[in-house]
Amino acid sequence: MGCQSSHPSAIPELEEIMQETGFSQASVVRLYDRFQALDKQQKGYLSKYDLQGIGELAVNPLGERIINAFFKEGEELTNFRSFIRVLAHFRPVEEGKSKETGRPEPMNSRLRKLQFAFQLYDQDSDGKISRDEMLQVLRLMVGIQVTEEQLACIAERTIQEADQDGDGAISFEEFATSVEKLNIEQRMSLRLLK
Amino acid sequence: MQPPTGPALASAPESPPGAAPGSPLLRWQWREVQAPCLVAGWILVASLAKIVFQLSRKVTSVVPESCLLILLGLGLGGIVLAIAKRAEYQLEPSMFFLFLLPPIVLDSGYFMPSRLFFDNLGAILTYAVIGTLWNSFATGAALWGLKQAGLMDTGVDAGLMDFLLFGSLISAVDPVAVLAVFEEVHINETLFIIVFGESLLNDAVTVVLYKVFNSFVEMGPAHVQATDYLKGVASFFVVSLGGAAVGLLFAFLLALITRFTKRVRIIEPLFVFLLAYMAYLAAEMVSLSSILAVTFCGICCKKYVEANISRKSRTTVKYTMKTLASSSETVIFMFLGISAVDTSKWAWDTALVLGTLLFILLFRAVGVVLQTWVLNRFRLTPLDRIDQVVMSYGGLRGAVAFALVILLDGDKGLTIKPLVKWLKVKRSDHHKPTLNEELHEHAFDHILAAVEDVVGHHGYRYWRDRWEQFDKRYLSQLLMRKSAYRLKDEIWDVYCKLNIRDAISFVDQGGHVLSASRLTLPSMPSRTSMSESSVTNLLRESGSGACLDLQVIDTVRSRRDKEDAVMHHVLCGSLYKPRRRYKASYSRHFISPSTQERQDKEIFQQNMKRRLETFKSTKHNVCSAKSKARLKKDGRKKQKKSAANAELPNGKPPRSVTWQQTAAAVLVAVDSDDEESDSSETEKEEDEGIVFIARATDAILQGKKASGSLDVCPSPRIIPPSPTSAERELPWKGDRGDLAVYISSETTKIVPVDMQAAWKQSISSLESVASPPGAEPGPHAKTVAGPALEERQMMPEPRTCFQFPNPLLRSSRPQSAGSPERTEQPELQPLMAPDEQGRMSTAAGPGNSRWLIQFNRPARFSDG
């Protein structure tokens, strides 16, 4: 972590970022510090390698996927703007405030949070979680004691359970329906990302 | 207790050798053994009582065990009082603090989930310091107010300072009571660690407050000057930091010592206990916070000690610690009850007691709410209202306060359990009906955890990294053995682990048909081969049972539901837990392997592997599809095979059988971190990390056979008191935290027979493989051939050789000189080292053995 915090003026496009993501200035500064701390060679952007250097991610079953989520399709690098854009998904939802913002869809809305999660499942980004994709995620998340056949069974059943139109895959709408009861706003929010 | 009787009470024909003539042959020496005998007796009584309590689960599920013990103590105390006309046995503060408390504190420090503890250190400190201060002042002042208002009996003669003193004593949350009660009601881990940590750390506050107020009382309020208050504040820091420092010092010493115990493995555990106890005494000696000292000693030494001492010593330390802590806790609670009948030590004042209770509760609640409000602004995971209620109510004053003021106040535990139940603090009460929700919920938590890490939320992470570097560079090198340290080397470690895992997966995928996999059994109980044999066993069993019973097909519930249930079981048991949901794996009565570490390692390895693979694939363009294809193929093959197997017994549709079989094949290391309230009668072998889950399938099978079918195919291994069927089949209905244990503990009942059979079978098969058939009578030959050989060697001058020991024998048993027993003597006295015998015998071979025996006979007869 950075020992001294950067001056707000040092951050490129500060205003736009705040406008776009809804972060407070303090948060942006904090995240910028973090960004620079991660960027060990001070190149001004992050590579996957930089993110892989975070120790905890190595023991997070979805760590690799999260890392990948920071990078656009086919790109190897991310700058601060897109870095913070990803993090904006995890800004807590303020009660009452979400309506008054001009834009219809703030980045931290339930929908956007769900979309973010969905794309972690949907690796080929065809808008559907196929059986294989489900299986892959399960393989990531389940301990080694569970055998492949069991995983396959679970994946199959999970798909069946959520699949409403019977195409053997979970679309985003079906995904959203299946987690309807969960408190996404709370579960996918980081308190310190005000 | 029997009154001590005079000497020379009884005598017995076996007189001790060397007794002077005229003196009594057996002396009744009650006086000399009185104290230890009483101690042992009490512990025995308490332990027996524990067994009895656990026998009836209904009672313990309603009333906490600690309360039962107190009640038992009350009863016993009453009896003693009635017999002896005076209260005999008291919980003396010195005994409590010198002997009973240290094991409990050491145990909690040593097994403290340290990560969780340090994660919540801020909150814990706040509650421990500010909360305790607030509580003691407010309670003391309010009681004083009560007295001023004239509500209290005039017999209570005390001023403001006295009440403040009293408040300081009564306000501390007590670790003994907290642990005892919170452990029985399952609450979430954050809550647990906060209250628990608070109870440990506020010791310093209490001690200081007590001392300060005590000195104030002695001085008289009029003479207290401003500097004295400052002194009080300063002494707080001295006491707490000093205590911690003493603990650290002894932890360092302990780690250093265990580094050099390679040759004296047998006393390794002793060092742990001795030094921890020394830490306690040292802190006590210089009137620092001894609880803090032991706690920190336990927390800090663990890493190094565990790395240094041998595995057996580790187990010993664990068990001894648990035993000590558990028994002293038991004794404490029982003595609480016993002491309570003694009216000389305390006087009942309704207003005082009620007022104290009321104020404690009130101020605790106020304090908790205020502090939580402040803390929640900083915390990542806010404490919600229910947590607060539990915290405020969970502030149990019990044994410690009692020992200080000898005032009974510990029965509050009785009410917390229903309260917690009522408030549904258990997170297991959440419905989790669908697989999707279950899965996605986990995914969300993982995602959030990952993003937290990306954002770098830990304020203290910088320091922790620094600390870890320092630890790695200096401390570990200094305090750990070279071998242990090398093992700690991460990359090497990971490499080893990967190797093992690859080996296992190899066996998993292809090797299980080969008998070769059995070869690994004796050296290392390979998980796969064991599961393999027990799967077959299980299948055979279920097959025969199902064949007899036609009702199998009539399932009460649809198979789909059942499969769902099984899937939930599997998922619940083996989904990686997100960081936030690690259960506080502290329990005084059960030893838990650290699931977290295992999980971390697993994930880490997988991630590294994947990274390596992607790295490789980008570098060399090796598509990983190949391995995947292989995997798939293997999977299919297996499935086919198992399906073929399954169709044999009863023609059930292959799919469900496959599922059952695979469910049966699951092996888990026992996670006993969940304290189970419902497994009182299951005895767990905590040391055996590997347990075979057969329960899930068994439950299914059991469910499929409708109730009557139990008679048709009796399966004696099903234990009658098991959770309700709904609980058994739908994990979210039962306590989710208990699930893993419930499975594993039930299975330990089922497994052993299978396992033993499988084990024996494989061992015998292995033996037959390992040794050529000619060598079969090896052991037999050994026993006979040994002496024979030896005799043959002694042949040249047998007389001297055989006669040699006889004079000695004769002196002790003169009448046996000429008897045939004499001839047996050579056999009883092996003149050669046993291994030499063995070598000789194997060298002699089975073919020779007969000859040797024949040779042996004449020799013996010639001797006789």
mmCIF file with all atom_site columns, C-alpha atoms in Angstrom, chain A residues 1 3 30-31 34 38 51-64 66-67 70 83 86-87 90 113-114 116-118 120-121 129 132 134 136-163 170 175 177-182 184 186-194, chain B residues 115 376-377 379-382 433-437 439-459 461-462 464 501 527 560-561 563-564 567 570-571 573-576 579-581 598-608 610-611 628 631-632 635 638-639 642 655 658-659 662-669:
data_model
loop_
_atom_site.group_PDB
_atom_site.id
_atom_site.type_symbol
_atom_site.label_atom_id
_atom_site.label_alt_id
_atom_site.label_comp_id
_atom_site.label_asym_id
_atom_site.label_entity_id
_atom_site.label_seq_id
_atom_site.pdbx_PDB_ins_code
_atom_site.Cartn_x
_atom_site.Cartn_y
_atom_site.Cartn_z
_atom_site.occupancy
_atom_site.B_iso_or_equiv
_atom_site.pdbx_formal_charge
_atom_site.auth_seq_id
_atom_site.auth_comp_id
_atom_site.auth_asym_id
_atom_site.auth_atom_id
_atom_site.pdbx_PDB_model_num
ATOM 1   C CA . MET A 1 1   ? 0.000   0.000   0.000   1.00 0.00 ? 1   MET A CA 1
ATOM 2   C CA . CYS A 1 3   ? 2.682   5.170   2.125   1.00 0.00 ? 3   CYS A CA 1
ATOM 3   C CA . ARG A 1 30  ? -7.560  5.653   -2.258  1.00 0.00 ? 30  ARG A CA 1
ATOM 4   C CA . LEU A 1 31  ? -8.097  3.371   -5.190  1.00 0.00 ? 31  LEU A CA 1
ATOM 5   C CA . ARG A 1 34  ? -3.847  1.080   -4.538  1.00 0.00 ? 34  ARG A CA 1
ATOM 6   C CA . LEU A 1 38  ? -0.119  -2.768  -7.537  1.00 0.00 ? 38  LEU A CA 1
ATOM 7   C CA . LEU A 1 51  ? -2.872  -8.720  -10.157 1.00 0.00 ? 51  LEU A CA 1
ATOM 8   C CA . GLN A 1 52  ? -1.641  -12.234 -9.803  1.00 0.00 ? 52  GLN A CA 1
ATOM 9   C CA . GLY A 1 53  ? 0.846   -10.918 -7.342  1.00 0.00 ? 53  GLY A CA 1
ATOM 10  C CA . ILE A 1 54  ? -1.893  -10.380 -4.781  1.00 0.00 ? 54  ILE A CA 1
ATOM 11  C CA . GLY A 1 55  ? -1.420  -13.188 -2.363  1.00 0.00 ? 55  GLY A CA 1
ATOM 12  C CA . GLU A 1 56  ? -4.996  -13.721 -1.359  1.00 0.00 ? 56  GLU A CA 1
ATOM 13  C CA . LEU A 1 57  ? -6.172  -14.147 -4.889  1.00 0.00 ? 57  LEU A CA 1
ATOM 14  C CA . ALA A 1 58  ? -4.043  -17.213 -5.124  1.00 0.00 ? 58  ALA A CA 1
ATOM 15  C CA . VAL A 1 59  ? -6.215  -18.903 -2.565  1.00 0.00 ? 59  VAL A CA 1
ATOM 16  C CA . ASN A 1 60  ? -9.469  -17.631 -3.952  1.00 0.00 ? 60  ASN A CA 1
ATOM 17  C CA . PRO A 1 61  ? -11.095 -20.238 -6.136  1.00 0.00 ? 61  PRO A CA 1
ATOM 18  C CA . LEU A 1 62  ? -12.435 -17.597 -8.458  1.00 0.00 ? 62  LEU A CA 1
ATOM 19  C CA . GLY A 1 63  ? -9.314  -15.487 -8.261  1.00 0.00 ? 63  GLY A CA 1
ATOM 20  C CA . GLU A 1 64  ? -8.216  -16.063 -11.803 1.00 0.00 ? 64  GLU A CA 1
ATOM 21  C CA . ILE A 1 66  ? -11.763 -12.037 -11.182 1.00 0.00 ? 66  ILE A CA 1
ATOM 22  C CA . ILE A 1 67  ? -8.401  -11.064 -12.523 1.00 0.00 ? 67  ILE A CA 1
ATOM 23  C CA . PHE A 1 70  ? -10.465 -6.631  -15.072 1.00 0.00 ? 70  PHE A CA 1
ATOM 24  C CA . PHE A 1 83  ? -9.763  -0.653  -13.261 1.00 0.00 ? 83  PHE A CA 1
ATOM 25  C CA . VAL A 1 86  ? -14.805 -2.653  -12.634 1.00 0.00 ? 86  VAL A CA 1
ATOM 26  C CA . LEU A 1 87  ? -14.585 -1.848  -8.985  1.00 0.00 ? 87  LEU A CA 1
ATOM 27  C CA . PHE A 1 90  ? -19.068 -3.133  -5.880  1.00 0.00 ? 90  PHE A CA 1
ATOM 28  C CA . LYS A 1 113 ? -23.767 -6.422  -10.181 1.00 0.00 ? 113 LYS A CA 1
ATOM 29  C CA . LEU A 1 114 ? -25.537 -9.443  -11.514 1.00 0.00 ? 114 LEU A CA 1
ATOM 30  C CA . PHE A 1 116 ? -20.711 -8.741  -13.560 1.00 0.00 ? 116 PHE A CA 1
ATOM 31  C CA . ALA A 1 117 ? -21.228 -12.037 -11.805 1.00 0.00 ? 117 ALA A CA 1
ATOM 32  C CA . PHE A 1 118 ? -22.835 -13.536 -14.842 1.00 0.00 ? 118 PHE A CA 1
ATOM 33  C CA . LEU A 1 120 ? -17.660 -14.585 -14.671 1.00 0.00 ? 120 LEU A CA 1
ATOM 34  C CA . TYR A 1 121 ? -19.623 -17.695 -15.407 1.00 0.00 ? 121 TYR A CA 1
ATOM 35  C CA . ILE A 1 129 ? -24.072 -20.265 -19.113 1.00 0.00 ? 129 ILE A CA 1
ATOM 36  C CA . ASP A 1 132 ? -19.619 -26.857 -19.655 1.00 0.00 ? 132 ASP A CA 1
ATOM 37  C CA . MET A 1 134 ? -21.183 -24.408 -15.187 1.00 0.00 ? 134 MET A CA 1
ATOM 38  C CA . GLN A 1 136 ? -15.904 -25.373 -14.952 1.00 0.00 ? 136 GLN A CA 1
ATOM 39  C CA . VAL A 1 137 ? -17.095 -23.037 -12.256 1.00 0.00 ? 137 VAL A CA 1
ATOM 40  C CA . LEU A 1 138 ? -18.096 -25.946 -10.103 1.00 0.00 ? 138 LEU A CA 1
ATOM 41  C CA . ARG A 1 139 ? -14.752 -27.506 -10.598 1.00 0.00 ? 139 ARG A CA 1
ATOM 42  C CA . LEU A 1 140 ? -13.210 -24.326 -9.355  1.00 0.00 ? 140 LEU A CA 1
ATOM 43  C CA . MET A 1 141 ? -15.394 -23.979 -6.356  1.00 0.00 ? 141 MET A CA 1
ATOM 44  C CA . VAL A 1 142 ? -15.713 -27.473 -5.069  1.00 0.00 ? 142 VAL A CA 1
ATOM 45  C CA . GLY A 1 143 ? -13.090 -29.332 -3.135  1.00 0.00 ? 143 GLY A CA 1
ATOM 46  C CA . ILE A 1 144 ? -11.119 -32.143 -4.623  1.00 0.00 ? 144 ILE A CA 1
ATOM 47  C CA . GLN A 1 145 ? -13.099 -34.721 -2.753  1.00 0.00 ? 145 GLN A CA 1
ATOM 48  C CA . VAL A 1 146 ? -15.934 -34.497 -5.181  1.00 0.00 ? 146 VAL A CA 1
ATOM 49  C CA . THR A 1 147 ? -15.525 -36.642 -8.210  1.00 0.00 ? 147 THR A CA 1
ATOM 50  C CA . GLU A 1 148 ? -16.021 -35.619 -11.776 1.00 0.00 ? 148 GLU A CA 1
ATOM 51  C CA . GLU A 1 149 ? -19.245 -37.538 -12.166 1.00 0.00 ? 149 GLU A CA 1
ATOM 52  C CA . GLN A 1 150 ? -20.717 -35.868 -9.172  1.00 0.00 ? 150 GLN A CA 1
ATOM 53  C CA . LEU A 1 151 ? -19.724 -32.524 -10.508 1.00 0.00 ? 151 LEU A CA 1
ATOM 54  C CA . ALA A 1 152 ? -21.327 -33.359 -13.781 1.00 0.00 ? 152 ALA A CA 1
ATOM 55  C CA . CYS A 1 153 ? -24.490 -34.371 -12.006 1.00 0.00 ? 153 CYS A CA 1
ATOM 56  C CA . ILE A 1 154 ? -24.535 -31.210 -9.983  1.00 0.00 ? 154 ILE A CA 1
ATOM 57  C CA . ALA A 1 155 ? -23.923 -29.056 -13.007 1.00 0.00 ? 155 ALA A CA 1
ATOM 58  C CA . GLU A 1 156 ? -26.658 -30.824 -14.889 1.00 0.00 ? 156 GLU A CA 1
ATOM 59  C CA . ARG A 1 157 ? -29.093 -30.363 -12.082 1.00 0.00 ? 157 ARG A CA 1
ATOM 60  C CA . THR A 1 158 ? -28.184 -26.768 -11.519 1.00 0.00 ? 158 THR A CA 1
ATOM 61  C CA . ILE A 1 159 ? -28.833 -25.997 -15.132 1.00 0.00 ? 159 ILE A CA 1
ATOM 62  C CA . GLN A 1 160 ? -32.090 -27.883 -15.120 1.00 0.00 ? 160 GLN A CA 1
ATOM 63  C CA . GLU A 1 161 ? -33.205 -26.045 -12.078 1.00 0.00 ? 161 GLU A CA 1
ATOM 64  C CA . ALA A 1 162 ? -32.698 -22.610 -13.493 1.00 0.00 ? 162 ALA A CA 1
ATOM 65  C CA . ASP A 1 163 ? -33.409 -23.347 -17.108 1.00 0.00 ? 163 ASP A CA 1
ATOM 66  C CA . ILE A 1 170 ? -28.836 -20.454 -18.323 1.00 0.00 ? 170 ILE A CA 1
ATOM 67  C CA . PHE A 1 175 ? -29.705 -16.414 -13.840 1.00 0.00 ? 175 PHE A CA 1
ATOM 68  C CA . THR A 1 177 ? -34.420 -15.220 -11.529 1.00 0.00 ? 177 THR A CA 1
ATOM 69  C CA . SER A 1 178 ? -32.566 -18.003 -9.835  1.00 0.00 ? 178 SER A CA 1
ATOM 70  C CA . VAL A 1 179 ? -30.900 -15.649 -7.418  1.00 0.00 ? 179 VAL A CA 1
ATOM 71  C CA . GLU A 1 180 ? -33.960 -13.524 -6.933  1.00 0.00 ? 180 GLU A CA 1
ATOM 72  C CA . LYS A 1 181 ? -34.146 -14.236 -3.262  1.00 0.00 ? 181 LYS A CA 1
ATOM 73  C CA . LEU A 1 182 ? -30.578 -13.354 -2.499  1.00 0.00 ? 182 LEU A CA 1
ATOM 74  C CA . ILE A 1 184 ? -27.406 -9.071  -4.072  1.00 0.00 ? 184 ILE A CA 1
ATOM 75  C CA . GLN A 1 186 ? -25.579 -6.380  0.130   1.00 0.00 ? 186 GLN A CA 1
ATOM 76  C CA . ARG A 1 187 ? -23.664 -9.398  -0.964  1.00 0.00 ? 187 ARG A CA 1
ATOM 77  C CA . MET A 1 188 ? -21.940 -7.717  -3.823  1.00 0.00 ? 188 MET A CA 1
ATOM 78  C CA . SER A 1 189 ? -21.017 -4.505  -2.109  1.00 0.00 ? 189 SER A CA 1
ATOM 79  C CA . LEU A 1 190 ? -17.872 -3.458  -0.407  1.00 0.00 ? 190 LEU A CA 1
ATOM 80  C CA . ARG A 1 191 ? -18.428 -1.063  2.380   1.00 0.00 ? 191 ARG A CA 1
ATOM 81  C CA . LEU A 1 192 ? -15.217 0.728   1.932   1.00 0.00 ? 192 LEU A CA 1
ATOM 82  C CA . LEU A 1 193 ? -15.981 1.555   -1.658  1.00 0.00 ? 193 LEU A CA 1
ATOM 83  C CA . LYS A 1 194 ? -18.201 4.440   -0.813  1.00 0.00 ? 194 LYS A CA 1
ATOM 84  C CA . ARG B 2 115 ? -6.337  -14.824 11.723  1.00 0.00 ? 115 ARG B CA 1
ATOM 85  C CA . ASN B 2 376 ? -19.844 -0.170  12.224  1.00 0.00 ? 376 ASN B CA 1
ATOM 86  C CA . ARG B 2 377 ? -18.672 2.942   10.522  1.00 0.00 ? 377 ARG B CA 1
ATOM 87  C CA . ARG B 2 379 ? -16.035 -2.287  9.813   1.00 0.00 ? 379 ARG B CA 1
ATOM 88  C CA . LEU B 2 380 ? -16.370 -4.198  6.612   1.00 0.00 ? 380 LEU B CA 1
ATOM 89  C CA . THR B 2 381 ? -18.949 -6.518  7.946   1.00 0.00 ? 381 THR B CA 1
ATOM 90  C CA . PRO B 2 382 ? -21.264 -4.550  10.123  1.00 0.00 ? 382 PRO B CA 1
ATOM 91  C CA . PRO B 2 433 ? -33.674 -24.379 -1.297  1.00 0.00 ? 433 PRO B CA 1
ATOM 92  C CA . THR B 2 434 ? -32.050 -24.357 -4.670  1.00 0.00 ? 434 THR B CA 1
ATOM 93  C CA . LEU B 2 435 ? -28.733 -25.461 -5.921  1.00 0.00 ? 435 LEU B CA 1
ATOM 94  C CA . ASN B 2 436 ? -28.451 -22.306 -7.904  1.00 0.00 ? 436 ASN B CA 1
ATOM 95  C CA . GLU B 2 437 ? -28.756 -20.106 -4.916  1.00 0.00 ? 437 GLU B CA 1
ATOM 96  C CA . LEU B 2 439 ? -23.794 -22.073 -5.723  1.00 0.00 ? 439 LEU B CA 1
ATOM 97  C CA . HIS B 2 440 ? -24.188 -18.466 -6.694  1.00 0.00 ? 440 HIS B CA 1
ATOM 98  C CA . GLU B 2 441 ? -24.152 -17.326 -3.153  1.00 0.00 ? 441 GLU B CA 1
ATOM 99  C CA . HIS B 2 442 ? -20.819 -18.917 -2.698  1.00 0.00 ? 442 HIS B CA 1
ATOM 100 C CA . ALA B 2 443 ? -19.655 -17.454 -5.933  1.00 0.00 ? 443 ALA B CA 1
ATOM 101 C CA . PHE B 2 444 ? -20.704 -13.998 -4.861  1.00 0.00 ? 444 PHE B CA 1
ATOM 102 C CA . ASP B 2 445 ? -18.852 -14.317 -1.635  1.00 0.00 ? 445 ASP B CA 1
ATOM 103 C CA . HIS B 2 446 ? -15.744 -15.437 -3.408  1.00 0.00 ? 446 HIS B CA 1
ATOM 104 C CA . ILE B 2 447 ? -16.044 -12.608 -5.851  1.00 0.00 ? 447 ILE B CA 1
ATOM 105 C CA . LEU B 2 448 ? -16.434 -10.120 -3.113  1.00 0.00 ? 448 LEU B CA 1
ATOM 106 C CA . ALA B 2 449 ? -13.497 -11.518 -1.246  1.00 0.00 ? 449 ALA B CA 1
ATOM 107 C CA . ALA B 2 450 ? -11.396 -11.317 -4.358  1.00 0.00 ? 450 ALA B CA 1
ATOM 108 C CA . VAL B 2 451 ? -12.382 -7.748  -5.031  1.00 0.00 ? 451 VAL B CA 1
ATOM 109 C CA . GLU B 2 452 ? -11.619 -6.870  -1.459  1.00 0.00 ? 452 GLU B CA 1
ATOM 110 C CA . ASP B 2 453 ? -8.177  -8.183  -2.026  1.00 0.00 ? 453 ASP B CA 1
ATOM 111 C CA . VAL B 2 454 ? -7.785  -6.293  -5.251  1.00 0.00 ? 454 VAL B CA 1
ATOM 112 C CA . VAL B 2 455 ? -8.828  -3.128  -3.517  1.00 0.00 ? 455 VAL B CA 1
ATOM 113 C CA . GLY B 2 456 ? -6.537  -4.000  -0.689  1.00 0.00 ? 456 GLY B CA 1
ATOM 114 C CA . HIS B 2 457 ? -8.958  -3.396  2.087   1.00 0.00 ? 457 HIS B CA 1
ATOM 115 C CA . HIS B 2 458 ? -6.833  -4.508  4.950   1.00 0.00 ? 458 HIS B CA 1
ATOM 116 C CA . GLY B 2 459 ? -5.624  -1.454  6.717   1.00 0.00 ? 459 GLY B CA 1
ATOM 117 C CA . ARG B 2 461 ? -2.001  -5.458  5.607   1.00 0.00 ? 461 ARG B CA 1
ATOM 118 C CA . TYR B 2 462 ? 1.110   -3.482  5.109   1.00 0.00 ? 462 TYR B CA 1
ATOM 119 C CA . ARG B 2 464 ? 1.184   -7.851  8.265   1.00 0.00 ? 464 ARG B CA 1
ATOM 120 C CA . ARG B 2 501 ? -2.065  -34.796 -5.723  1.00 0.00 ? 501 ARG B CA 1
ATOM 121 C CA . ARG B 2 527 ? -7.711  -42.748 -0.043  1.00 0.00 ? 527 ARG B CA 1
ATOM 122 C CA . ARG B 2 560 ? -35.343 -36.287 -7.947  1.00 0.00 ? 560 ARG B CA 1
ATOM 123 C CA . ASP B 2 561 ? -35.766 -34.879 -4.515  1.00 0.00 ? 561 ASP B CA 1
ATOM 124 C CA . GLU B 2 563 ? -30.792 -36.657 -5.617  1.00 0.00 ? 563 GLU B CA 1
ATOM 125 C CA . ASP B 2 564 ? -31.227 -33.046 -4.856  1.00 0.00 ? 564 ASP B CA 1
ATOM 126 C CA . MET B 2 567 ? -26.280 -33.015 -4.114  1.00 0.00 ? 567 MET B CA 1
ATOM 127 C CA . VAL B 2 570 ? -22.110 -32.941 -1.367  1.00 0.00 ? 570 VAL B CA 1
ATOM 128 C CA . LEU B 2 571 ? -22.181 -29.262 -2.076  1.00 0.00 ? 571 LEU B CA 1
ATOM 129 C CA . GLY B 2 573 ? -19.735 -30.458 2.509   1.00 0.00 ? 573 GLY B CA 1
ATOM 130 C CA . SER B 2 574 ? -17.269 -29.552 -0.101  1.00 0.00 ? 574 SER B CA 1
ATOM 131 C CA . LEU B 2 575 ? -17.874 -26.109 -1.455  1.00 0.00 ? 575 LEU B CA 1
ATOM 132 C CA . TYR B 2 576 ? -14.976 -23.919 -0.592  1.00 0.00 ? 576 TYR B CA 1
ATOM 133 C CA . ARG B 2 579 ? -13.225 -16.106 3.749   1.00 0.00 ? 579 ARG B CA 1
ATOM 134 C CA . ARG B 2 580 ? -15.982 -14.566 5.705   1.00 0.00 ? 580 ARG B CA 1
ATOM 135 C CA . ARG B 2 581 ? -17.630 -17.808 6.504   1.00 0.00 ? 581 ARG B CA 1
ATOM 136 C CA . ARG B 2 598 ? -6.346  -27.290 3.741   1.00 0.00 ? 598 ARG B CA 1
ATOM 137 C CA . GLN B 2 599 ? -8.724  -25.360 1.598   1.00 0.00 ? 599 GLN B CA 1
ATOM 138 C CA . ASP B 2 600 ? -6.250  -22.595 0.974   1.00 0.00 ? 600 ASP B CA 1
ATOM 139 C CA . LYS B 2 601 ? -3.665  -25.061 -0.064  1.00 0.00 ? 601 LYS B CA 1
ATOM 140 C CA . GLU B 2 602 ? -5.986  -26.837 -2.390  1.00 0.00 ? 602 GLU B CA 1
ATOM 141 C CA . ILE B 2 603 ? -7.133  -23.712 -4.103  1.00 0.00 ? 603 ILE B CA 1
ATOM 142 C CA . PHE B 2 604 ? -3.672  -22.357 -4.250  1.00 0.00 ? 604 PHE B CA 1
ATOM 143 C CA . GLN B 2 605 ? -2.398  -25.440 -5.914  1.00 0.00 ? 605 GLN B CA 1
ATOM 144 C CA . GLN B 2 606 ? -5.201  -25.489 -8.384  1.00 0.00 ? 606 GLN B CA 1
ATOM 145 C CA . ASN B 2 607 ? -4.732  -21.878 -9.224  1.00 0.00 ? 607 ASN B CA 1
ATOM 146 C CA . MET B 2 608 ? -1.018  -22.270 -9.617  1.00 0.00 ? 608 MET B CA 1
ATOM 147 C CA . ARG B 2 610 ? -3.905  -23.398 -13.934 1.00 0.00 ? 610 ARG B CA 1
ATOM 148 C CA . ARG B 2 611 ? -1.604  -20.466 -14.199 1.00 0.00 ? 611 ARG B CA 1
ATOM 149 C CA . LYS B 2 628 ? -9.162  -32.432 -20.479 1.00 0.00 ? 628 LYS B CA 1
ATOM 150 C CA . LEU B 2 631 ? -10.078 -36.597 -18.003 1.00 0.00 ? 631 LEU B CA 1
ATOM 151 C CA . LYS B 2 632 ? -13.351 -36.818 -19.734 1.00 0.00 ? 632 LYS B CA 1
ATOM 152 C CA . GLY B 2 635 ? -14.711 -40.150 -16.403 1.00 0.00 ? 635 GLY B CA 1
ATOM 153 C CA . LYS B 2 638 ? -15.530 -44.972 -14.930 1.00 0.00 ? 638 LYS B CA 1
ATOM 154 C CA . GLN B 2 639 ? -19.123 -44.183 -15.344 1.00 0.00 ? 639 GLN B CA 1
ATOM 155 C CA . SER B 2 642 ? -19.817 -48.271 -12.371 1.00 0.00 ? 642 SER B CA 1
ATOM 156 C CA . ARG B 2 655 ? -28.153 -43.306 -13.221 1.00 0.00 ? 655 ARG B CA 1
ATOM 157 C CA . THR B 2 658 ? -24.124 -44.162 -10.256 1.00 0.00 ? 658 THR B CA 1
ATOM 158 C CA . TRP B 2 659 ? -24.920 -41.226 -8.227  1.00 0.00 ? 659 TRP B CA 1
ATOM 159 C CA . THR B 2 662 ? -20.113 -41.789 -6.484  1.00 0.00 ? 662 THR B CA 1
ATOM 160 C CA . ALA B 2 663 ? -21.531 -40.215 -3.440  1.00 0.00 ? 663 ALA B CA 1
ATOM 161 C CA . ALA B 2 664 ? -20.238 -43.130 -1.560  1.00 0.00 ? 664 ALA B CA 1
ATOM 162 C CA . ALA B 2 665 ? -16.843 -42.643 -2.989  1.00 0.00 ? 665 ALA B CA 1
ATOM 163 C CA . VAL B 2 666 ? -16.430 -39.288 -1.459  1.00 0.00 ? 666 VAL B CA 1
ATOM 164 C CA . LEU B 2 667 ? -13.738 -39.077 1.063   1.00 0.00 ? 667 LEU B CA 1
ATOM 165 C CA . VAL B 2 668 ? -13.369 -36.189 3.360   1.00 0.00 ? 668 VAL B CA 1
ATOM 166 C CA . ALA B 2 669 ? -11.007 -35.342 6.038   1.00 0.00 ? 669 ALA B CA 1
#
